[in-house]
Coordinates of C-alpha atoms in Angstrom, one line a residue:
Chain A
T1 CA 0.1 0.0 0.0
C2 CA 1.1 3.4 -0.8
P3 CA 1.7 6.2 1.9
T4 CA -0.6 9.1 1.7
G5 CA 0.4 11.6 -0.9
A6 CA 2.5 9.0 -2.8
L7 CA -0.2 9.5 -5.6
V8 CA -0.7 13.4 -6.5
F9 CA -3.3 14.6 -9.1
G10 CA -3.3 17.7 -10.7
K11 CA -2.2 19.7 -13.9
R12 CA 0.6 18.4 -15.8
E13 CA 2.7 21.7 -15.3
E14 CA 2.1 21.7 -11.6
L15 CA 3.0 18.1 -11.1
L16 CA 6.3 18.6 -13.1
R17 CA 7.2 21.3 -10.9
L18 CA 6.4 19.3 -7.7
A19 CA 8.3 16.3 -9.0
R20 CA 11.5 18.6 -9.6
Q21 CA 10.9 20.2 -6.2
R22 CA 10.8 16.9 -4.4
I23 CA 14.0 15.5 -6.4
A24 CA 15.9 18.9 -5.3
K25 CA 14.7 18.8 -1.8
S26 CA 15.9 15.2 -0.9
P27 CA 19.2 14.6 -2.9
G28 CA 19.7 10.7 -3.1
K29 CA 16.0 9.7 -2.3
Y30 CA 15.2 9.7 -6.1
V31 CA 16.8 8.9 -9.4
D32 CA 17.2 12.3 -11.3
H33 CA 14.5 11.4 -13.8
I34 CA 10.8 11.9 -14.1
Y35 CA 9.5 9.1 -16.0
G36 CA 6.9 10.2 -18.3
E37 CA 8.0 13.7 -18.7
K38 CA 9.6 13.2 -22.2
E39 CA 8.8 9.5 -22.7
M40 CA 6.6 8.9 -25.8
G41 CA 6.4 12.5 -26.3
G42 CA 5.3 13.0 -22.7
T43 CA 2.5 10.9 -20.7
N44 CA -0.4 11.9 -18.4
W45 CA 1.3 9.7 -15.8
L46 CA 4.5 10.6 -14.1
Y47 CA 6.8 8.5 -12.1
L48 CA 9.6 9.3 -9.5
S49 CA 11.7 6.4 -8.4
P50 CA 14.5 5.7 -5.9
V51 CA 16.0 3.1 -8.5
P52 CA 16.6 3.2 -12.2
H53 CA 13.3 2.9 -14.0
A54 CA 14.1 0.0 -16.1
E55 CA 14.5 -2.1 -12.6
L56 CA 10.9 -1.2 -12.3
G57 CA 9.8 -2.6 -15.6
Q58 CA 9.6 0.7 -17.1
P59 CA 11.4 0.2 -20.4
E60 CA 13.2 2.8 -22.7
V61 CA 10.6 3.9 -25.1
G62 CA 12.0 6.8 -26.7
T63 CA 10.8 10.5 -26.8
T64 CA 8.6 10.5 -29.9
S65 CA 5.0 10.6 -29.4
V66 CA 2.8 8.0 -31.2
P67 CA 0.8 10.4 -33.3
E68 CA 4.3 11.7 -34.5
L69 CA 5.2 8.1 -35.6
T70 CA 2.2 7.7 -37.7
A71 CA 1.5 11.5 -38.9
G72 CA 3.4 10.8 -42.1
A73 CA 1.0 7.7 -42.9
L74 CA -2.2 9.6 -41.8
G75 CA -1.1 12.6 -43.7
A76 CA -0.9 10.6 -47.0
V77 CA -4.6 9.9 -46.7
P78 CA -6.0 13.2 -48.0
M79 CA -3.4 13.0 -50.9
V80 CA -4.5 9.5 -51.7
A81 CA -8.2 10.5 -51.4
G82 CA -7.5 13.4 -53.7
L83 CA -5.2 11.8 -56.4
W84 CA -6.4 8.3 -56.7
P85 CA -9.7 9.1 -58.5
V86 CA -7.6 11.2 -61.0
F87 CA -5.3 8.1 -61.7
L88 CA -8.0 5.7 -61.7
G89 CA -10.4 7.8 -63.7
G90 CA -7.6 8.5 -66.2
A91 CA -6.7 4.8 -66.4
Y92 CA -10.4 4.0 -66.9
A93 CA -10.7 6.8 -69.4
I94 CA -7.5 5.6 -71.3
S95 CA -8.7 2.0 -71.5
K96 CA -12.1 3.1 -72.6
R97 CA -10.6 5.4 -75.3
R98 CA -8.2 2.4 -76.4
E99 CA -11.4 0.2 -76.7
K100 CA -13.3 2.8 -78.7
V101 CA -10.3 3.3 -81.0
A102 CA -10.0 -0.4 -81.3
A103 CA -13.6 -0.8 -82.0
E104 CA -13.5 2.1 -84.6
E105 CA -10.3 0.5 -86.3
Q106 CA -12.1 -2.8 -86.4
A107 CA -15.3 -1.3 -87.9
N108 CA -13.1 0.7 -90.6
A109 CA -11.0 -2.5 -91.3
V110 CA -14.4 -4.3 -91.7
S111 CA -15.9 -1.7 -94.1
D112 CA -12.7 -1.4 -96.0
A113 CA -12.6 -5.2 -96.4
V114 CA -16.3 -5.1 -97.4
K115 CA -15.6 -2.3 -99.9
T116 CA -12.6 -4.0 -101.4
A117 CA -14.6 -7.2 -101.7
E118 CA -17.4 -5.3 -103.4
E119 CA -15.0 -3.5 -105.7
K120 CA -13.4 -7.0 -106.4
A121 CA -16.6 -8.5 -107.0
A122 CA -17.9 -5.6 -109.5
A123 CA -14.5 -5.9 -111.3
S124 CA -14.7 -9.5 -111.7
L125 CA -18.3 -9.2 -112.8
E126 CA -17.5 -6.5 -115.3
A127 CA -14.8 -8.8 -116.7
A128 CA -17.0 -11.7 -116.9
L129 CA -19.4 -9.5 -118.7
A130 CA -16.9 -8.2 -121.2
K131 CA -15.5 -11.8 -121.6
A132 CA -19.2 -13.0 -122.6
E133 CA -19.7 -9.9 -124.8
K134 CA -16.3 -10.7 -126.6
E135 CA -17.3 -14.4 -126.9
K136 CA -20.5 -13.4 -128.3
E137 CA -18.9 -11.2 -130.9
T138 CA -16.3 -13.9 -131.7
A139 CA -19.2 -16.4 -132.1
L140 CA -21.0 -13.7 -134.4
E141 CA -18.1 -13.3 -136.3
N142 CA -17.3 -16.8 -136.8
A143 CA -21.0 -17.5 -137.7
A144 CA -20.7 -14.6 -140.2
K145 CA -17.4 -16.0 -141.7
E146 CA -18.9 -19.5 -141.8
Q147 CA -21.8 -18.0 -143.7
E148 CA -19.7 -16.1 -146.0
T149 CA -17.6 -19.3 -146.7
A150 CA -20.8 -21.0 -147.2
L151 CA -21.8 -18.4 -149.7
A152 CA -18.5 -18.3 -151.3
A153 CA -18.6 -22.1 -151.5
K154 CA -22.0 -22.0 -153.1
D155 CA -20.9 -19.2 -155.6
E156 CA -18.1 -21.5 -156.6
E157 CA -20.4 -24.4 -157.1
S158 CA -22.7 -22.3 -159.2
A159 CA -19.8 -20.9 -161.2
A160 CA -18.8 -24.5 -161.9
A161 CA -22.2 -25.5 -162.7
I162 CA -22.4 -22.7 -165.1
A163 CA -19.0 -23.6 -166.5
K164 CA -20.2 -27.1 -166.9
I165 CA -23.2 -25.8 -168.6
Q166 CA -21.3 -23.6 -170.9
E167 CA -19.0 -26.4 -171.8
E168 CA -21.9 -28.7 -172.6
A169 CA -23.4 -25.9 -174.6
A170 CA -20.3 -25.2 -176.4
A171 CA -19.8 -28.9 -177.0
K172 CA -23.4 -29.2 -178.4
I173 CA -22.7 -26.2 -180.7
A174 CA -19.4 -27.6 -181.7
K175 CA -21.2 -30.9 -182.4
A176 CA -24.1 -29.0 -184.2
E177 CA -21.5 -27.2 -186.3
K178 CA -19.8 -30.4 -187.2
A179 CA -23.1 -31.8 -188.2
T180 CA -23.9 -29.0 -190.2
A181 CA -20.6 -29.0 -192.0
K182 CA -21.0 -32.8 -192.8
T183 CA -24.5 -32.2 -194.0
K184 CA -23.1 -29.3 -196.3
A185 CA -20.3 -31.4 -197.6
A186 CA -22.8 -34.3 -198.2
S187 CA -25.2 -32.0 -200.3
G188 CA -22.2 -30.4 -202.0
T189 CA -23.7 -27.2 -202.3
A190 CA -23.5 -24.1 -200.2
R191 CA -27.0 -22.9 -199.3
A192 CA -27.5 -19.6 -197.8
P193 CA -30.2 -20.6 -195.3
A194 CA -28.1 -23.5 -194.0
K195 CA -25.0 -21.0 -193.2
K196 CA -27.5 -18.6 -191.3
A197 CA -28.9 -21.5 -189.2
A198 CA -25.3 -22.6 -188.2
K199 CA -24.3 -19.2 -187.3
A200 CA -27.4 -18.5 -185.0
P201 CA -26.8 -21.1 -182.4
A202 CA -23.2 -20.0 -182.0
K203 CA -24.2 -16.7 -180.7
P204 CA -25.8 -17.6 -177.2
P205 CA -22.4 -18.6 -175.4
K206 CA -21.0 -15.0 -175.7
V207 CA -23.9 -13.7 -173.6
S208 CA -23.7 -13.5 -169.8
P209 CA -24.9 -16.7 -167.8
D210 CA -27.8 -15.0 -166.2
K211 CA -29.7 -14.1 -169.3
K212 CA -28.7 -17.6 -170.8
E213 CA -30.1 -19.5 -167.7
P214 CA -33.5 -20.9 -168.5
Chain B
M1 CA -15.1 -33.1 -59.0
R2 CA -18.6 -32.4 -57.5
D3 CA -19.1 -30.0 -54.8
A4 CA -20.7 -32.1 -52.0
L5 CA -22.9 -29.2 -50.9
A6 CA -24.5 -29.0 -54.1
L7 CA -26.5 -32.3 -53.6
P8 CA -28.9 -31.2 -50.7
L9 CA -30.5 -28.5 -52.9
R10 CA -34.0 -30.4 -53.0
Q11 CA -34.1 -30.5 -49.2
L12 CA -33.4 -26.8 -48.9
K13 CA -36.2 -25.9 -51.3
E14 CA -38.4 -28.0 -49.1
L15 CA -37.0 -26.3 -46.2
R16 CA -37.7 -22.8 -47.6
T17 CA -41.2 -23.7 -48.1
K18 CA -41.9 -25.5 -44.9
V19 CA -39.7 -25.1 -41.9
T20 CA -40.3 -27.9 -39.3
K21 CA -38.1 -29.8 -37.0
E22 CA -38.4 -32.5 -39.6
S23 CA -37.4 -30.6 -42.7
I24 CA -34.5 -29.1 -40.8
K25 CA -33.2 -32.8 -39.8
D26 CA -33.9 -33.9 -43.3
F27 CA -31.7 -31.2 -44.8
L28 CA -28.9 -31.6 -42.4
L29 CA -28.9 -35.3 -43.0
S30 CA -29.1 -34.7 -46.7
I31 CA -25.7 -33.1 -46.7
P32 CA -23.2 -35.8 -47.9
R33 CA -20.7 -36.9 -45.3
T34 CA -17.5 -36.4 -47.4
P35 CA -14.3 -36.2 -45.3
F36 CA -14.1 -32.2 -45.9
N37 CA -17.8 -31.9 -44.8
V38 CA -17.3 -34.0 -41.6
F39 CA -14.1 -32.0 -40.7
S40 CA -16.0 -28.8 -41.4
A41 CA -18.9 -29.7 -39.2
V42 CA -16.6 -30.7 -36.5
I43 CA -14.6 -27.6 -36.7
L44 CA -17.6 -25.4 -36.8
A45 CA -19.1 -27.1 -33.6
L46 CA -15.7 -26.5 -31.8
G47 CA -15.6 -23.1 -32.9
C48 CA -19.1 -22.3 -31.7
L49 CA -18.0 -23.8 -28.1
V50 CA -15.0 -21.6 -28.2
T51 CA -17.1 -18.6 -29.2
L52 CA -19.3 -19.3 -26.1
L53 CA -16.3 -19.7 -23.8
R54 CA -14.6 -16.5 -25.2
F55 CA -17.8 -14.3 -24.3
T56 CA -18.7 -16.0 -20.9
A57 CA -15.5 -16.9 -19.4
G58 CA -13.3 -14.3 -21.2
L59 CA -9.9 -13.8 -23.1
G60 CA -7.8 -14.9 -20.2
F61 CA -9.5 -18.3 -20.3
V62 CA -9.5 -19.0 -23.8
T63 CA -6.1 -17.3 -25.0
N64 CA -2.4 -17.2 -23.7
L65 CA -2.3 -13.4 -23.9
D66 CA -0.7 -11.3 -21.4
D67 CA 0.4 -7.7 -20.9
N68 CA 3.5 -8.0 -23.2
T69 CA 1.4 -9.7 -25.7
P70 CA -2.0 -8.1 -25.7
W71 CA -2.7 -9.1 -29.4
G72 CA -2.2 -12.8 -30.3
V73 CA -2.2 -15.0 -33.2
W74 CA -5.7 -13.9 -34.2
N75 CA -4.3 -10.3 -35.1
P76 CA -1.9 -11.5 -37.9
F77 CA -4.6 -13.9 -39.0
K78 CA -6.8 -10.8 -39.4
I79 CA -4.3 -8.9 -41.3
A80 CA -3.4 -11.8 -43.6
G81 CA -7.0 -12.2 -44.3
V82 CA -7.3 -8.6 -45.3
A83 CA -4.2 -8.7 -47.5
L84 CA -5.8 -12.0 -49.3
S85 CA -9.1 -10.2 -49.5
A86 CA -7.3 -7.6 -51.8
C87 CA -8.5 -10.0 -54.5
G88 CA -11.7 -8.1 -54.6
Y89 CA -10.2 -4.7 -55.7
C90 CA -7.6 -6.2 -57.7
A91 CA -10.1 -8.1 -59.9
C92 CA -12.3 -5.0 -59.9
A93 CA -9.4 -2.7 -61.1
A94 CA -8.4 -5.1 -63.6
Y95 CA -11.9 -5.5 -65.2
Y96 CA -13.5 -2.2 -64.6
I97 CA -10.6 0.2 -64.6
F98 CA -8.0 -1.2 -66.6
G99 CA -10.3 -2.9 -69.3
L100 CA -8.9 -6.6 -69.0
K101 CA -12.0 -8.0 -70.3
H102 CA -10.9 -11.7 -69.6
Y103 CA -11.4 -10.9 -65.8
K104 CA -15.2 -10.5 -66.2
A105 CA -16.0 -14.0 -64.9
V106 CA -13.4 -13.9 -62.0
V107 CA -14.6 -10.5 -60.7
R108 CA -17.9 -12.1 -58.7
P109 CA -15.9 -14.7 -57.1
A110 CA -13.3 -12.2 -56.0
I111 CA -15.8 -9.8 -54.7
T112 CA -17.6 -12.5 -52.9
C113 CA -14.4 -14.0 -51.2
A114 CA -13.3 -10.3 -50.4
F115 CA -16.5 -9.6 -48.7
L116 CA -16.5 -12.6 -46.6
G117 CA -12.9 -12.0 -45.8
Y118 CA -13.6 -8.6 -44.5
L119 CA -17.0 -9.6 -42.9
I120 CA -15.9 -12.8 -41.2
A121 CA -12.0 -12.6 -41.0
M122 CA -11.6 -8.9 -40.0
V123 CA -14.9 -7.5 -38.5
G124 CA -16.1 -10.8 -37.2
M125 CA -12.9 -11.8 -35.5
L126 CA -12.2 -8.4 -34.3
H127 CA -14.9 -9.1 -31.8
Y128 CA -13.0 -11.9 -30.2
D129 CA -10.0 -9.7 -29.6
V130 CA -11.8 -6.6 -28.4
G131 CA -15.1 -7.8 -27.0
Q132 CA -18.2 -5.7 -26.5
P133 CA -19.5 -5.8 -30.0
W134 CA -22.1 -3.1 -29.3
R135 CA -19.3 -0.4 -29.2
L136 CA -17.9 -1.4 -32.5
V137 CA -19.6 1.8 -34.1
F138 CA -18.1 4.0 -31.4
P139 CA -15.1 5.2 -33.7
I140 CA -17.6 6.2 -36.5
V141 CA -20.4 7.8 -34.4
I142 CA -19.2 8.6 -30.8
S143 CA -15.6 9.2 -30.4
Q144 CA -13.5 9.7 -33.5
G145 CA -9.9 10.3 -32.8
T146 CA -8.5 11.7 -36.2
T147 CA -5.0 11.5 -35.2
S148 CA -5.0 7.8 -34.5
I149 CA -4.1 5.3 -37.1
L150 CA -6.6 3.0 -35.6
F151 CA -9.4 5.4 -36.3
E152 CA -8.3 5.3 -40.1
V153 CA -8.2 1.6 -40.0
G154 CA -11.6 1.5 -38.4
V155 CA -13.4 3.8 -40.9
C156 CA -11.7 2.3 -43.9
V157 CA -12.8 -1.2 -42.7
F158 CA -16.4 0.1 -42.1
L159 CA -16.8 2.0 -45.4
Y160 CA -15.1 -0.7 -47.5
L161 CA -17.3 -3.5 -46.0
C162 CA -20.2 -1.3 -47.2
V163 CA -18.8 -1.0 -50.9
L164 CA -17.9 -4.8 -51.0
F165 CA -21.3 -5.6 -49.8
A166 CA -22.9 -3.3 -52.5
E167 CA -20.5 -4.8 -55.1
W168 CA -21.6 -8.2 -54.0
T169 CA -25.3 -7.6 -54.1
P170 CA -26.0 -8.0 -57.9
A171 CA -25.4 -11.8 -57.4
A172 CA -27.9 -11.9 -54.7
F173 CA -30.4 -9.6 -56.5
E174 CA -30.4 -12.0 -59.6
W175 CA -30.9 -15.1 -57.4
L176 CA -33.9 -13.3 -55.9
G177 CA -34.9 -11.8 -59.1
W178 CA -34.9 -8.1 -57.8
D179 CA -34.5 -6.5 -61.3
K180 CA -34.8 -2.7 -60.3
I181 CA -32.5 -2.6 -57.4
R182 CA -29.9 -4.7 -59.3
A183 CA -30.1 -2.4 -62.4
F184 CA -29.5 0.7 -59.8
V185 CA -26.2 -1.0 -58.3
I186 CA -25.0 -2.0 -61.6
K187 CA -25.4 1.7 -62.8
I188 CA -23.0 2.8 -59.9
T189 CA -20.4 0.0 -60.4
L190 CA -17.7 2.5 -61.6
P191 CA -17.8 5.1 -59.0
M192 CA -18.1 2.2 -56.4
T193 CA -15.1 0.4 -57.7
I194 CA -12.9 3.6 -57.8
F195 CA -14.1 4.3 -54.0
G196 CA -13.3 0.8 -53.1
I197 CA -9.7 0.9 -54.6
I198 CA -9.2 4.2 -52.7
L199 CA -10.4 2.6 -49.5
S200 CA -8.3 -0.6 -50.0
T201 CA -5.2 1.5 -50.6
M202 CA -5.7 3.4 -47.3
H203 CA -6.9 0.4 -45.4
Q204 CA -4.1 -2.1 -46.5
S205 CA -1.4 0.5 -45.8
S206 CA -2.9 1.7 -42.5
L207 CA -2.7 -2.0 -41.3
G208 CA 1.2 -1.5 -41.9
A209 CA 0.9 1.8 -40.4
L210 CA -0.4 0.4 -37.3
I211 CA 2.9 -1.0 -36.5
L212 CA 4.7 2.2 -36.7
T213 CA 3.3 2.9 -33.3
S214 CA 5.7 0.2 -31.9
P215 CA 9.2 1.1 -33.0
G216 CA 10.6 -0.7 -29.8
K217 CA 8.7 -3.8 -30.3
L218 CA 9.2 -4.8 -33.9
H219 CA 12.5 -6.2 -35.3
P220 CA 14.5 -3.5 -36.9
L221 CA 14.8 -5.8 -40.1
W222 CA 10.9 -5.1 -40.6
Y223 CA 10.5 -1.8 -38.9
S224 CA 10.5 0.8 -41.5
A225 CA 8.8 4.2 -42.1
Y226 CA 7.8 2.6 -45.5
I227 CA 5.9 -0.3 -44.0
P228 CA 2.6 1.3 -45.2
V229 CA 3.7 1.2 -48.7
F230 CA 5.1 -2.3 -48.5
F231 CA 1.7 -3.4 -47.1
F232 CA 0.0 -1.9 -50.0
I233 CA 2.1 -3.2 -52.7
S234 CA 2.3 -6.6 -51.2
S235 CA -1.6 -6.5 -51.2
M236 CA -1.6 -6.3 -54.9
F237 CA 0.3 -9.5 -55.8
A238 CA -1.6 -11.1 -52.8
G239 CA -4.8 -10.2 -54.5
L240 CA -3.9 -11.1 -57.9
S241 CA -2.4 -14.5 -56.7
M242 CA -5.7 -15.1 -54.6
V243 CA -7.6 -14.7 -57.9
V244 CA -5.6 -17.5 -59.5
V245 CA -6.0 -19.7 -56.2
E246 CA -9.8 -19.3 -56.2
G247 CA -9.8 -20.3 -59.9
V248 CA -7.8 -23.4 -59.1
L249 CA -10.0 -24.4 -56.0
S250 CA -13.4 -23.6 -57.6
S251 CA -12.6 -25.4 -61.0
R252 CA -11.6 -28.4 -58.9
W253 CA -14.2 -28.5 -56.0
Q254 CA -17.1 -26.4 -57.2
R255 CA -17.1 -27.4 -60.8
N256 CA -20.9 -27.9 -60.9
A257 CA -21.5 -24.3 -59.5
T258 CA -19.4 -22.9 -62.5
D259 CA -20.1 -22.4 -66.2
E260 CA -18.2 -22.6 -69.4
A261 CA -17.3 -19.0 -69.6
Y262 CA -15.8 -19.1 -66.2
L263 CA -13.7 -22.2 -66.7
N264 CA -12.5 -20.9 -70.1
S265 CA -11.3 -17.6 -68.8
L266 CA -9.2 -19.0 -66.0
D267 CA -6.0 -19.5 -68.2
G268 CA -6.0 -16.2 -69.5
V269 CA -6.6 -14.6 -66.2
A270 CA -3.6 -16.8 -64.7
L271 CA -1.4 -15.6 -67.5
S272 CA -2.1 -11.9 -67.0
S273 CA -1.9 -12.2 -63.3
A274 CA 1.4 -14.0 -63.5
R275 CA 2.7 -11.0 -65.6
G276 CA 1.5 -8.5 -63.2
C277 CA 2.6 -10.3 -60.1
S278 CA 6.1 -11.0 -61.3
L279 CA 6.5 -7.2 -62.1
I280 CA 5.1 -6.0 -58.8
M281 CA 7.0 -8.7 -56.8
I282 CA 10.4 -7.7 -58.3
G283 CA 9.5 -4.1 -57.6
Y284 CA 8.5 -4.9 -54.1
L285 CA 11.9 -6.9 -53.4
C286 CA 13.8 -4.0 -54.6
I287 CA 12.0 -1.4 -52.4
R288 CA 12.4 -3.8 -49.3
V289 CA 16.2 -4.2 -50.0
F290 CA 16.5 -0.5 -50.6
D291 CA 14.8 0.1 -47.1
L292 CA 17.4 -2.5 -45.5
A293 CA 20.1 -0.4 -47.1
M294 CA 18.7 3.0 -46.0
S295 CA 18.3 1.7 -42.3
N296 CA 21.7 0.0 -42.5
S297 CA 20.5 -3.1 -40.9
W298 CA 22.7 -5.5 -42.5
A299 CA 24.4 -6.7 -39.1
Y300 CA 21.2 -8.5 -38.0
F301 CA 21.5 -10.9 -41.0
S302 CA 24.0 -12.9 -38.8
T303 CA 21.2 -13.7 -36.5
G304 CA 18.2 -16.0 -36.6
Y305 CA 15.9 -13.0 -37.5
G306 CA 18.3 -12.3 -40.5
A307 CA 17.8 -15.9 -41.8
L308 CA 13.9 -15.5 -41.4
C309 CA 14.2 -12.3 -43.4
L310 CA 16.3 -14.1 -46.1
L311 CA 13.9 -16.9 -46.3
E312 CA 11.0 -14.4 -46.5
L313 CA 12.7 -12.3 -49.3
I314 CA 14.4 -15.0 -51.3
G315 CA 12.1 -18.0 -50.6
F316 CA 8.7 -16.2 -50.7
V317 CA 9.3 -13.2 -52.8
L318 CA 11.9 -13.8 -55.3
A319 CA 11.3 -17.5 -56.0
P320 CA 7.7 -17.1 -56.7
A321 CA 8.4 -14.0 -58.8
I322 CA 10.7 -15.9 -61.0
L323 CA 8.3 -18.9 -61.3
Y324 CA 5.5 -16.4 -62.1
A325 CA 7.9 -14.9 -64.8
A326 CA 8.7 -18.2 -66.1
G327 CA 5.1 -19.5 -66.3
A328 CA 4.1 -16.3 -68.1
R329 CA 7.0 -16.6 -70.5
E330 CA 6.6 -20.2 -71.4
K331 CA 2.8 -20.1 -71.0
R332 CA 2.9 -23.0 -68.3
I333 CA -0.3 -22.6 -66.3
G334 CA 0.7 -25.3 -63.9
L335 CA 3.7 -23.3 -62.9
I336 CA 1.7 -20.1 -62.5
K337 CA -0.9 -21.8 -60.3
L338 CA 2.0 -23.1 -58.0
A339 CA 3.5 -19.6 -57.9
A340 CA 0.0 -18.5 -56.9
F341 CA -0.1 -20.7 -53.8
W342 CA 3.4 -20.0 -53.0
T343 CA 3.0 -16.1 -53.0
V344 CA -0.3 -16.4 -50.9
A345 CA 1.8 -18.4 -48.3
G346 CA 4.5 -15.8 -48.6
V347 CA 2.2 -13.0 -47.8
I348 CA 0.7 -14.8 -44.8
L349 CA 4.0 -15.4 -43.6
N350 CA 5.0 -11.9 -44.1
R351 CA 2.1 -10.7 -41.9
F352 CA 2.7 -13.4 -39.4
I353 CA 6.3 -12.2 -39.2
I354 CA 5.4 -8.7 -38.5
Y355 CA 2.7 -9.1 -36.1
L356 CA 3.7 -12.2 -34.3
F357 CA 7.3 -13.7 -34.9
A358 CA 9.3 -10.6 -35.0
L359 CA 7.1 -8.6 -32.7
N360 CA 8.5 -8.4 -28.9
W361 CA 11.8 -9.9 -30.2
Q362 CA 13.7 -8.4 -27.3
L363 CA 11.8 -10.3 -24.7
P364 CA 13.2 -13.3 -22.9
P365 CA 12.0 -16.6 -24.7
D366 CA 10.1 -17.5 -21.4
E367 CA 8.0 -14.5 -21.7
R368 CA 7.3 -14.8 -25.4
Y369 CA 3.8 -15.6 -26.3
S370 CA 2.7 -18.9 -28.0
P371 CA -1.1 -19.3 -28.8
S372 CA -3.3 -21.8 -26.9
A373 CA -5.2 -24.8 -28.5
M374 CA -8.4 -22.8 -28.3
E375 CA -7.0 -20.0 -30.3
I376 CA -5.9 -22.0 -33.0
I377 CA -9.3 -23.9 -33.1
L378 CA -10.9 -20.5 -33.5
L379 CA -8.5 -19.7 -36.4
L380 CA -9.6 -22.9 -38.0
F381 CA -13.3 -22.1 -37.2
I382 CA -13.0 -18.8 -39.0
V383 CA -11.4 -20.4 -42.1
V384 CA -13.8 -23.1 -42.5
L385 CA -16.8 -20.6 -41.7
I386 CA -15.6 -18.6 -44.7
I387 CA -15.2 -21.6 -46.9
T388 CA -18.6 -22.9 -46.1
V389 CA -20.5 -19.5 -46.4
Y390 CA -18.7 -19.2 -49.8
R391 CA -19.7 -22.7 -51.0
V392 CA -23.3 -22.1 -50.0
I393 CA -23.4 -18.6 -51.8
C394 CA -21.6 -20.1 -54.9
W395 CA -24.1 -23.0 -55.1
L396 CA -27.1 -20.8 -54.7
M397 CA -26.2 -17.6 -56.7
P398 CA -24.7 -16.7 -60.0
V399 CA -21.2 -16.3 -58.8
L400 CA -19.1 -18.8 -60.5
R401 CA -21.6 -18.7 -63.4
G402 CA -23.6 -16.2 -65.3
H403 CA -27.4 -15.9 -64.9
S404 CA -29.1 -16.7 -68.1
G405 CA -31.7 -13.8 -67.6
Y406 CA -29.0 -11.2 -67.3
A407 CA -26.6 -10.9 -70.1
D408 CA -24.1 -8.2 -68.8
H409 CA -22.7 -7.3 -65.5

């Protein structure tokens, strides 16, 4: 049990003055140290001791107050609260923007690809049409040529036929003339009407084949 | 592999229509007695017993805590739980903010996991440590201490839990068919995501800043003015790794709660996470080493703590980072999955070192704390509770699968 007055209550300044007075009044009774005056930045309990404080289980704890130790960490809170929305909002905006750009690029790429494909399709269609046209023309040309050839062949044929007819006619005429001459010779007399008759059939071969054709 | 919980669906439907003693019994008996379900049931029962003891007989009866160690093994567990719950903000940031579209299918499982992590491992478990649950709202409404780092922790947990709950609700609303409120929540997704990332940044780092108050307690190899930064950076690769780990576990054990889109996106997610993690982990290793150089703590490397520090930095940061990089480069998903589990173990180790192993390092060994059996049982209870609730949610609601009635989310 503590003697009366061992525990004193009061204002901190008064208690410190009282403690110093006690140490000064009775030298040797106390260790010259007020435990709690500066420990942990100054505590609300102050101790005087006749033996070193460490022996009483009062450790060396330094003179820095606890709020001082954590002031830096607590001081960072407003900075974090102020800046994090900026950083995070910025990161969000960047990723959103990147997404948007990527989407646009993709859309552009798709529309470009569609456009190229369409152009290609149109070009190949045109080429196909042109080819078909050309083929048609060639076919027509070929047909015309064939017709011409056919016509030409026909012409040749008819010419040949005419020539044959002419030849035949000439041969007939020659035969007739021969026969006439034979008859003349047999009769021995040159008769005017017989000469005329021989001359007349010789005339037609000189005329164009059209007029002569029956 | 089928999820054994998926089987008693019919019985649960009956239970919904008519709750009687019989129907509850039927439902409970219909749950398949697979080894894991039996283990879960045992742990849940033991956990309830420990809970009862904690709130009737008190901390002293249940734990080995003393004046030197007022926070025991539950504390690093909570803080590791929060680090792993970073999967929520990591997946959301990847999908909504940075536009990594293949993360779409893993956003909901990640948010569900983060929500349960915060709700059960952080807020739920806090009650066991501090007691008096009715005073939990005091820092928000009655006695704000704006110069206290614990105030920041409390406010961030409170607000982020609200955000996570709101982000999680679309799955529940789709299950319930509440279209209007679902549409409203979907509409505010982006601002909520940004708010969630801000809160996570501050909350993850403030859990590191908590230890700044104890410069004499934490070993100098880990004590650093930059510890809030270390906590935040390490939460990034913890979260990304958890996304991969969830994918591995869900695709194996909950396959019938998934759909094709989910299963098909897992490899792409693993590759992206591996690229991200390997970069962030190498950066993290650099700043950890720079910090050791600045504080000139090299002399401690000849002690046991130095070996622990080397084990952590080389064995659980550098090694999985290299494994991640190799997996991403060679496109070997198996390596990436291994690295993910390894990284998660490394982050848990880091939190346990800082809040348990390297704390009170100057105390003589006989005054050091070691957890009691009941403390360990309670840890297991919390883990099993989270897994069970997660399984039930995934089985009921469109979390691992899309909902046919809702095309986008």
